[in-house]
Coordinates of C-alpha atoms in Angstrom, one line a residue:
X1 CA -33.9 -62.8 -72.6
X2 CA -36.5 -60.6 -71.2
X3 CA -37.5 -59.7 -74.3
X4 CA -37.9 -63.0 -75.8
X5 CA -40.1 -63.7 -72.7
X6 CA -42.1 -61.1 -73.0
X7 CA -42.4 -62.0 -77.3
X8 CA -43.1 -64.9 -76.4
X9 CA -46.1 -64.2 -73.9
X10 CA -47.9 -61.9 -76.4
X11 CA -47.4 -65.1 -78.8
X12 CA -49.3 -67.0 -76.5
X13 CA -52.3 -65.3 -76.3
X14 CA -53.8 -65.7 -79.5
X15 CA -52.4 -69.0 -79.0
X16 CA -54.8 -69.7 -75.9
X17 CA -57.6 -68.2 -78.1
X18 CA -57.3 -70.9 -80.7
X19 CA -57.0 -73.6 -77.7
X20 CA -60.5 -72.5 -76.0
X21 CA -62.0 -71.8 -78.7
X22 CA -61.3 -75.4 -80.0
X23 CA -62.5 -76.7 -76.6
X24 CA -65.2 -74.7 -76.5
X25 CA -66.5 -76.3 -80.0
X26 CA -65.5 -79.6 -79.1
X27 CA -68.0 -79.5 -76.1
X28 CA -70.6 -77.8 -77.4
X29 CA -70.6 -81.2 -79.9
X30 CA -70.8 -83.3 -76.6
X31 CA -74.8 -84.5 -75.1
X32 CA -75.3 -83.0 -72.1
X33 CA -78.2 -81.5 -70.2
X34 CA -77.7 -79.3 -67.3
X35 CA -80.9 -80.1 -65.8
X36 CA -80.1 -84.1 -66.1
X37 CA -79.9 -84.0 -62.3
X38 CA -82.9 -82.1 -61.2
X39 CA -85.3 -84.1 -59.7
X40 CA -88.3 -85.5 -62.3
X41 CA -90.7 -83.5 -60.1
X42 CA -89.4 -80.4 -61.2
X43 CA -92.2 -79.3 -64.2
X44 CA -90.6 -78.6 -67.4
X45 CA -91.4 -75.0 -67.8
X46 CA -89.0 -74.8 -64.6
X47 CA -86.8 -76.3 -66.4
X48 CA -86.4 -74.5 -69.1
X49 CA -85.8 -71.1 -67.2
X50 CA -83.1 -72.8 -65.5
X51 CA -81.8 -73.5 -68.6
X52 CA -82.3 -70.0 -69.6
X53 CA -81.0 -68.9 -66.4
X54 CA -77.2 -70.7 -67.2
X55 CA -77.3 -69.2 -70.9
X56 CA -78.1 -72.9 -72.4
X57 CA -79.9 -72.6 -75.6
X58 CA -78.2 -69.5 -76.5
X59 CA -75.7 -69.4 -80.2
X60 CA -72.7 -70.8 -79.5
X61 CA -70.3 -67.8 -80.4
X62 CA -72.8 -66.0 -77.6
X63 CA -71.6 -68.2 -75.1
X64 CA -68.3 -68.5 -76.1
X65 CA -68.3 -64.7 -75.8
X66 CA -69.4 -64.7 -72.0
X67 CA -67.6 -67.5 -71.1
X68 CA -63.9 -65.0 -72.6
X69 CA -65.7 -62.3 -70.5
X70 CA -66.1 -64.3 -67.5
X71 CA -62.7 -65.7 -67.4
X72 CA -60.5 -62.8 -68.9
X73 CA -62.4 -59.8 -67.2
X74 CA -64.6 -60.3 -64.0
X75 CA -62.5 -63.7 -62.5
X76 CA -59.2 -61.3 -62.5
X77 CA -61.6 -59.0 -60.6
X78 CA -62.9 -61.3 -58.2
X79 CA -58.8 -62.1 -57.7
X80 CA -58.0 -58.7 -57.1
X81 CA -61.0 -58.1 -55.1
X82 CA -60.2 -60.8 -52.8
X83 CA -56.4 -59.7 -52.6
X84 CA -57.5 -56.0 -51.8
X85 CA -60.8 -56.3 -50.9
X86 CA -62.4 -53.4 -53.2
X87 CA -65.2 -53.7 -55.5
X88 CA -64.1 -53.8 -58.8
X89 CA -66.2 -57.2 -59.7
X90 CA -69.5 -55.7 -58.3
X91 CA -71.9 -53.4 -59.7
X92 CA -75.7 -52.1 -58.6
X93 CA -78.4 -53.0 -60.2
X94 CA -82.7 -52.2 -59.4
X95 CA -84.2 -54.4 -56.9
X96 CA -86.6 -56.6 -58.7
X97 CA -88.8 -58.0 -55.9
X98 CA -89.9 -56.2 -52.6
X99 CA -87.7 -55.9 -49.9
X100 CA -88.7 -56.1 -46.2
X101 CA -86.7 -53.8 -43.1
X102 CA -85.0 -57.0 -42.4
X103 CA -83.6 -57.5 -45.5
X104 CA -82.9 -53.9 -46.2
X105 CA -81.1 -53.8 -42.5
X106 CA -79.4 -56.7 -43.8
X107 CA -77.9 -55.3 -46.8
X108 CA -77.4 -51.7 -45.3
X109 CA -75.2 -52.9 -42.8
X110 CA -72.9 -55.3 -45.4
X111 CA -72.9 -52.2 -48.0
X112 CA -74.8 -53.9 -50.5
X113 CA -78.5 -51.4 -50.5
X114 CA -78.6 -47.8 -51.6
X115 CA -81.4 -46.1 -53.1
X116 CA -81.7 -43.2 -56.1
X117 CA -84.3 -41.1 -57.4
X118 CA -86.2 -43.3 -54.5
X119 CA -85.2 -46.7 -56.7
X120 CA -83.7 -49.9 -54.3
X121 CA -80.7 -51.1 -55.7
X122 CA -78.6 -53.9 -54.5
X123 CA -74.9 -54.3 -55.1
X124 CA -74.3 -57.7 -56.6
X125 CA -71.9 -59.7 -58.5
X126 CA -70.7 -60.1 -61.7
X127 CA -71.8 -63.3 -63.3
X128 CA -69.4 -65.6 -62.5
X129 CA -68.3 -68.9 -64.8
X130 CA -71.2 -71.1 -62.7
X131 CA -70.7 -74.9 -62.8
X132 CA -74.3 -76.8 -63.8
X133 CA -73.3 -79.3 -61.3
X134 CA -72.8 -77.7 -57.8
X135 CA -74.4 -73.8 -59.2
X136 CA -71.4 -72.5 -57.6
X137 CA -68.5 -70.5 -59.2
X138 CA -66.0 -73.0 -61.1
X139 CA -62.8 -70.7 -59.6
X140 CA -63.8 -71.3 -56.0
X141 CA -64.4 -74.7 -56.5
X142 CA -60.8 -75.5 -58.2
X143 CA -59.3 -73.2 -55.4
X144 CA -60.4 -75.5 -53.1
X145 CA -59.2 -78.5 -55.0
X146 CA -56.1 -77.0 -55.5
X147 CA -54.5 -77.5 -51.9
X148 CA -55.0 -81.5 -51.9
X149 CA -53.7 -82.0 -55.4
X150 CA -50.6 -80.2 -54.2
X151 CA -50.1 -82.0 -51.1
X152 CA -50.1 -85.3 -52.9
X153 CA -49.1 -84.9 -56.7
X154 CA -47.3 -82.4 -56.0
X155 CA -45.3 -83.7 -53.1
X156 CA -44.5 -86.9 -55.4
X157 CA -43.3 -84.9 -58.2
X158 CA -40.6 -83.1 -56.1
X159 CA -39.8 -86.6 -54.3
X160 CA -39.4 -88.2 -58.0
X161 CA -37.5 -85.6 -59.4
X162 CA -34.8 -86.1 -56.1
X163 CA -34.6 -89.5 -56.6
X164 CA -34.5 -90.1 -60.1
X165 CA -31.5 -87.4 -61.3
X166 CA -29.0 -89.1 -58.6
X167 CA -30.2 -92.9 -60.0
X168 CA -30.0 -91.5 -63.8
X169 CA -26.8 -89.8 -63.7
X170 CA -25.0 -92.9 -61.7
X171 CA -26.8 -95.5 -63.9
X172 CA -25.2 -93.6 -67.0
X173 CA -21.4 -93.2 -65.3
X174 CA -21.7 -96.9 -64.1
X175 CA -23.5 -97.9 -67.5
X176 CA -24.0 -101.6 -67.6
X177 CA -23.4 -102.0 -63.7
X178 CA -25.2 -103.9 -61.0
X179 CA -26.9 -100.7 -60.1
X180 CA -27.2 -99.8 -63.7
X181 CA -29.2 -103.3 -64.4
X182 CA -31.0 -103.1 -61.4
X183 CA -32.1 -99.0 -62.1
X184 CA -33.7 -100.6 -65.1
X185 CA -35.1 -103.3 -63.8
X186 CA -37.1 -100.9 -61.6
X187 CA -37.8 -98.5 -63.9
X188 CA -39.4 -101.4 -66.2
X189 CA -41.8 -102.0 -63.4
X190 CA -42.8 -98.8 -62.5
X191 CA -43.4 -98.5 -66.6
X192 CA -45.1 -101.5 -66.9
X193 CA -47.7 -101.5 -63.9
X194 CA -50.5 -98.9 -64.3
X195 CA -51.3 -96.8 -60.8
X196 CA -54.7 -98.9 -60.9
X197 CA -52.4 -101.9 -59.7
X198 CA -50.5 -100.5 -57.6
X199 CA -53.1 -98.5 -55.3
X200 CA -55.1 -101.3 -54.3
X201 CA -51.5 -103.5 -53.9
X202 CA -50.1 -100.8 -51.5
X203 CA -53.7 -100.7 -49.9
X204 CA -53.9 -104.3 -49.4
X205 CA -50.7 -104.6 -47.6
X206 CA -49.9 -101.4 -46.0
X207 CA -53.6 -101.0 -44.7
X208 CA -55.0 -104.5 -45.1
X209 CA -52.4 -106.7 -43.8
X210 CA -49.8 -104.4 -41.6
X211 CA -52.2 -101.8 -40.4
X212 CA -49.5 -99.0 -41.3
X213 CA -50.8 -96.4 -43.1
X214 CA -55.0 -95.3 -43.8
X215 CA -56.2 -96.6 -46.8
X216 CA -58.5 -93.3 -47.5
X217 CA -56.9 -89.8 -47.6
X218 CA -58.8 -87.5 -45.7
X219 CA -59.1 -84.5 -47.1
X220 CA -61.0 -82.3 -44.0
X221 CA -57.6 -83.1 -41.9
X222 CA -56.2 -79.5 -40.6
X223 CA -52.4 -79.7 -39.8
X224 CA -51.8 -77.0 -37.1
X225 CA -49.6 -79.2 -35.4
X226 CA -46.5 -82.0 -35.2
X227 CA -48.7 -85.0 -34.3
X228 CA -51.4 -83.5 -37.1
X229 CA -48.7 -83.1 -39.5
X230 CA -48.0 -86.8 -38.9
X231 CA -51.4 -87.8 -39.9
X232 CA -51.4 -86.2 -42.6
X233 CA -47.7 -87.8 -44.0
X234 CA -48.7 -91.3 -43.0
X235 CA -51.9 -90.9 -45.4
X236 CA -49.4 -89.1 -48.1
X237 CA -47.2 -92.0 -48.1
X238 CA -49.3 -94.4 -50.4
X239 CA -50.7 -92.0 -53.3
X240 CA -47.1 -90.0 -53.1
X241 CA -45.6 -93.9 -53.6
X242 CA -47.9 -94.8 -56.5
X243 CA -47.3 -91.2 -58.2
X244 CA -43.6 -91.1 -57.5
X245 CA -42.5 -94.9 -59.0
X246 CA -44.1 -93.6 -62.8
X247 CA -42.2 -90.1 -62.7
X248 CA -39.6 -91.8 -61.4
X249 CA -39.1 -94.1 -63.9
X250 CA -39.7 -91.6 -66.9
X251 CA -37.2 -88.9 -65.7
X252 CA -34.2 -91.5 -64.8
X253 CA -34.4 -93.1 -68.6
X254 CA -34.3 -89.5 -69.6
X255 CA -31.5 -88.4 -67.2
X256 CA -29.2 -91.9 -67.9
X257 CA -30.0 -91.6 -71.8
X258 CA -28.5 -87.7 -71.9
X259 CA -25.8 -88.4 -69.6
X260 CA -24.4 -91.2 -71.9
X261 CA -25.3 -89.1 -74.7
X262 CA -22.7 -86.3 -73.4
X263 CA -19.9 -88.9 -71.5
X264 CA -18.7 -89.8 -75.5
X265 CA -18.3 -86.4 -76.4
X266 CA -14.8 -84.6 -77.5
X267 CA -15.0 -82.0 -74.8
X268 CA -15.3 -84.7 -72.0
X269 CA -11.8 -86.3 -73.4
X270 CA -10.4 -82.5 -73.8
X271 CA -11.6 -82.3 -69.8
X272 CA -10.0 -85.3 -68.8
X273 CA -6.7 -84.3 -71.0
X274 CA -6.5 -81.4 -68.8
X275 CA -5.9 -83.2 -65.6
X276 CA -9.1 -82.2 -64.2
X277 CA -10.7 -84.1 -61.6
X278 CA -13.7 -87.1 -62.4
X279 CA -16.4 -85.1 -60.2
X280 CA -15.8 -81.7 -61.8
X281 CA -16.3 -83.4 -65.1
X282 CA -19.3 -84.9 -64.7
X283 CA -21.0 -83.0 -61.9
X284 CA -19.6 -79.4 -63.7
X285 CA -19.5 -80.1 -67.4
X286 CA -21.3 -83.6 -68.5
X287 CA -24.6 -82.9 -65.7
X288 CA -25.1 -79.1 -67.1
X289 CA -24.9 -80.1 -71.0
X290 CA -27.9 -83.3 -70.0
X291 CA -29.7 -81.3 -68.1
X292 CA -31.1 -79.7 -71.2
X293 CA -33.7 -82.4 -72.4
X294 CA -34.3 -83.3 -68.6
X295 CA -35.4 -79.5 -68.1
X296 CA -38.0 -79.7 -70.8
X297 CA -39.7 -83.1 -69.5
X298 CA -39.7 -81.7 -66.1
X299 CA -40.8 -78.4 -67.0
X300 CA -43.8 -79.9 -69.0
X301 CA -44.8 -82.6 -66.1
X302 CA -45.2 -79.9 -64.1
X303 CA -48.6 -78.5 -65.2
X304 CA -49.6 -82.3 -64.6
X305 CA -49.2 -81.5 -60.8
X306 CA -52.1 -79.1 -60.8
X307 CA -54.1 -81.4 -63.3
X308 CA -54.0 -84.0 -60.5
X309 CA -53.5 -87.6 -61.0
X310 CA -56.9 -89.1 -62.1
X311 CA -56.5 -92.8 -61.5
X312 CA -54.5 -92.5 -58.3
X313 CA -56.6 -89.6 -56.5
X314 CA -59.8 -91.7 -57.0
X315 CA -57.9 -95.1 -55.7
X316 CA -57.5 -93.1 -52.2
X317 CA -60.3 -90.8 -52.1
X318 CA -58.2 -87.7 -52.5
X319 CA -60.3 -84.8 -53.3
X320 CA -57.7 -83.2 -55.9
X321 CA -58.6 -81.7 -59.7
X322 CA -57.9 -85.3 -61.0
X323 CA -61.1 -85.8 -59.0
X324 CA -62.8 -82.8 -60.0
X325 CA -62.4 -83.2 -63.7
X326 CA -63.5 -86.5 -63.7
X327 CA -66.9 -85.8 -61.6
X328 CA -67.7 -82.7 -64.1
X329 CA -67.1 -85.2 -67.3
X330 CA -69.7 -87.6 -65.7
X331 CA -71.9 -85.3 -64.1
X332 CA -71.6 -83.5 -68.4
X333 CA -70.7 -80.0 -66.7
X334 CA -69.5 -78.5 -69.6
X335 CA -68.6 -74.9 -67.5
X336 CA -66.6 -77.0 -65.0
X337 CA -64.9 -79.0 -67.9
X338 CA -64.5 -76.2 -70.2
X339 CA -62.9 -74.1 -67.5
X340 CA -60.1 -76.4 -65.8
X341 CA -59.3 -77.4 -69.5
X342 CA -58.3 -74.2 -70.3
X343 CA -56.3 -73.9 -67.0
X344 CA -54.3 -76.7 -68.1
X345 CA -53.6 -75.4 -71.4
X346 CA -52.7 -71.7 -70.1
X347 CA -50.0 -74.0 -67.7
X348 CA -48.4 -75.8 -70.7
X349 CA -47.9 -72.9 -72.3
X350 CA -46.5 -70.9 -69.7
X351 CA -44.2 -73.7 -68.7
X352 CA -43.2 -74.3 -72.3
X353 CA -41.4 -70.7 -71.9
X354 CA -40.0 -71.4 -68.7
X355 CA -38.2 -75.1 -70.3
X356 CA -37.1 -72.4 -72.8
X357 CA -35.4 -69.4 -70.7
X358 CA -33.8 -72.4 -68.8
X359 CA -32.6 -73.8 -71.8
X360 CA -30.3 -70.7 -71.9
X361 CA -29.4 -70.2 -68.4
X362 CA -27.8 -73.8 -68.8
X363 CA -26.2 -73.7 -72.4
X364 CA -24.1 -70.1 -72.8
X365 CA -24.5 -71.2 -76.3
X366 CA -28.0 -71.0 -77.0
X367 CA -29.1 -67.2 -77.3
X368 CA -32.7 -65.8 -78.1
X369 CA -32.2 -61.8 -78.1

């Protein structure tokens, strides 16, 4: 298994090569000006060293180069630099206007200001993947993101995945039931009605009409303690709701379809035969066998967690990468885009090989060494 894993990782790297290089193509092909935002009073010559200054203008396969650089080099120093707090992503370079004693007090004292052969030199940063929108690094920005998308998406995925294996595997055993007609009933509705609905329903009565829960997620709230942590479920509640009723749906089909799949098979009878009891055979035997094609939709809806829910974070104001990617598309930062794109694909991968190694911790039979 381990080394299947690790085949399989080397695999993926020329992979992920292909994937951003495609992207990168792709969005060089898209209009976009980095400067569509400056203000008109901003002369042109400006301009065009600003342009200059983000490496716009430049051949493609030039930036496509920096861009590997920036992501596969210096952002995995800026990681380790911020885990260990060395240097690694730093490097001096010749001061290139005149410093005054305040400035060079400044820079003495944070570490940053040295001199040689009576040359100033500053220690500064590697360049850094810079969004056009915000001129700040990309990676900080999606950091930041990260913690919302996770307290909402993520929160609904785990909540869907809870309630939709118990409903799928007793819709299956009970096939044709009330609760079996009912499950998909329900799961026809939360099909059926896109999140775009169902925010501004939930909002109109939960917020509107009862007063129950805030109709805006507010994404500056700190929880450091039981009544903050509270706050911040009662403004969960709606965008988990909206998030949770679509997985929900998807993963109990899957789960009720596999579990009737495996309930007619010859080694369920040849269970039965034996004398052994109705919860060992489903819960032991029929439940490990369907969990095979459940593992490989859950394992894959997983990188949608960190890809944020577009529709739904945008319904309540929740500052999540849904969010994000949708602000960089309109605002045409093609860094910003570019970047998180890639993040996504790097997570589909990676969580194609972990549906895989579970596929063999669940079926003895299936062998990869």
């Amino acid at each position: 298994m381990l080394t299947y894993a690790i085949r399989r990782l080397i695999l993926s790297v020329p992979t992920l090569l292909f994937i951003s290089f495609v992207i990168f193509m792709l969005l060089q092909l898209a209009p976009g000006d980095p400067m569509a935002q400056v203000p008109l009073t901003v002369p042109p010559e400006v301009k065009q060293k600003m342009r200059e200054a983000l490496g716009v203008g430049e051949p493609a396969l030039v930036q496509y180069w920096k861009w590997l650089v920036q992501v596969f080099w210096i952002e995995p120093k800026v990681l380790v630099d911020y885990m260990f707090g060395t240097q690694f992503a730093w490097h001096w370079e010749p001061a290139l206007t005149e410093l005054n004693a305040d400035q060079i007090a400044a820079l003495k004292e944070a570490g940053r200001f040295r001199e040689v052969a009576g040359q100033a030199e500053i220690l500064v940063q590697d360049q850094r993947v810079i969004s056009w929108q915000t001129r700040s690094p990309v990676m900080d920005i999606v950091v930041q993101r990260i913690p919302q998308t996770l307290w909402v998406v993520g929160v609904a995925y785990v909540v869907a995945i809870l309630i939709a294996l118990p409903i799928g595997i007793y819709s299956a055993y009970r096939q044709y039931s009330v609760f079996d007609q009912a499950g998909t009933f329900v799961t026809m509705i939360g099909f059926s009605i896109p999140p775009f609905f169902t925010g501004p329903l939930l909002i109109v009565i939960f917020s509107v009409q009862l007063g129950w829960f805030p109709s805006i997620y507010d994404t500056t709230h700190v929880v450091d303690s039981w009544a903050s942590f509270k706050v911040q479920l009662q403004q969960m509640i709606m965008p988990v709701m909206v998030l949770a009723l679509q997985i929900t749906a998807q993963l109990s089909r899957y789960m009720r379809a596999s579990m009737l799949d495996n309930l007619g098979q010859d080694y369920v009878r040849t269970a039965r035969a034996k004398g052994m009891s109705e919860s060992v055979v489903v819960l032991q035997h029929v439940l490990r066998n369907s969990m095979i094609p459940v593992v490989t939709v859950i394992a894959l809806g997983i990188p949608s967690i960190f890809g944020g829910a577009i529709i739904t974070e945008n319904v309540f104001k929740v500052n999540g990468i849904g969010q994000l990617l949708l602000t960089w598309l309109f605002a045409n930062d093609l860094p910003g885009v570019m970047t998180l794109t890639f993040i996504f694909a790097v997570l589909i991968v990676l969580f194609n090989l972990v549906a895989d190694i579970l596929y063999g911790l669940l079926d003895p039979r299936i062998r990869y060494d």
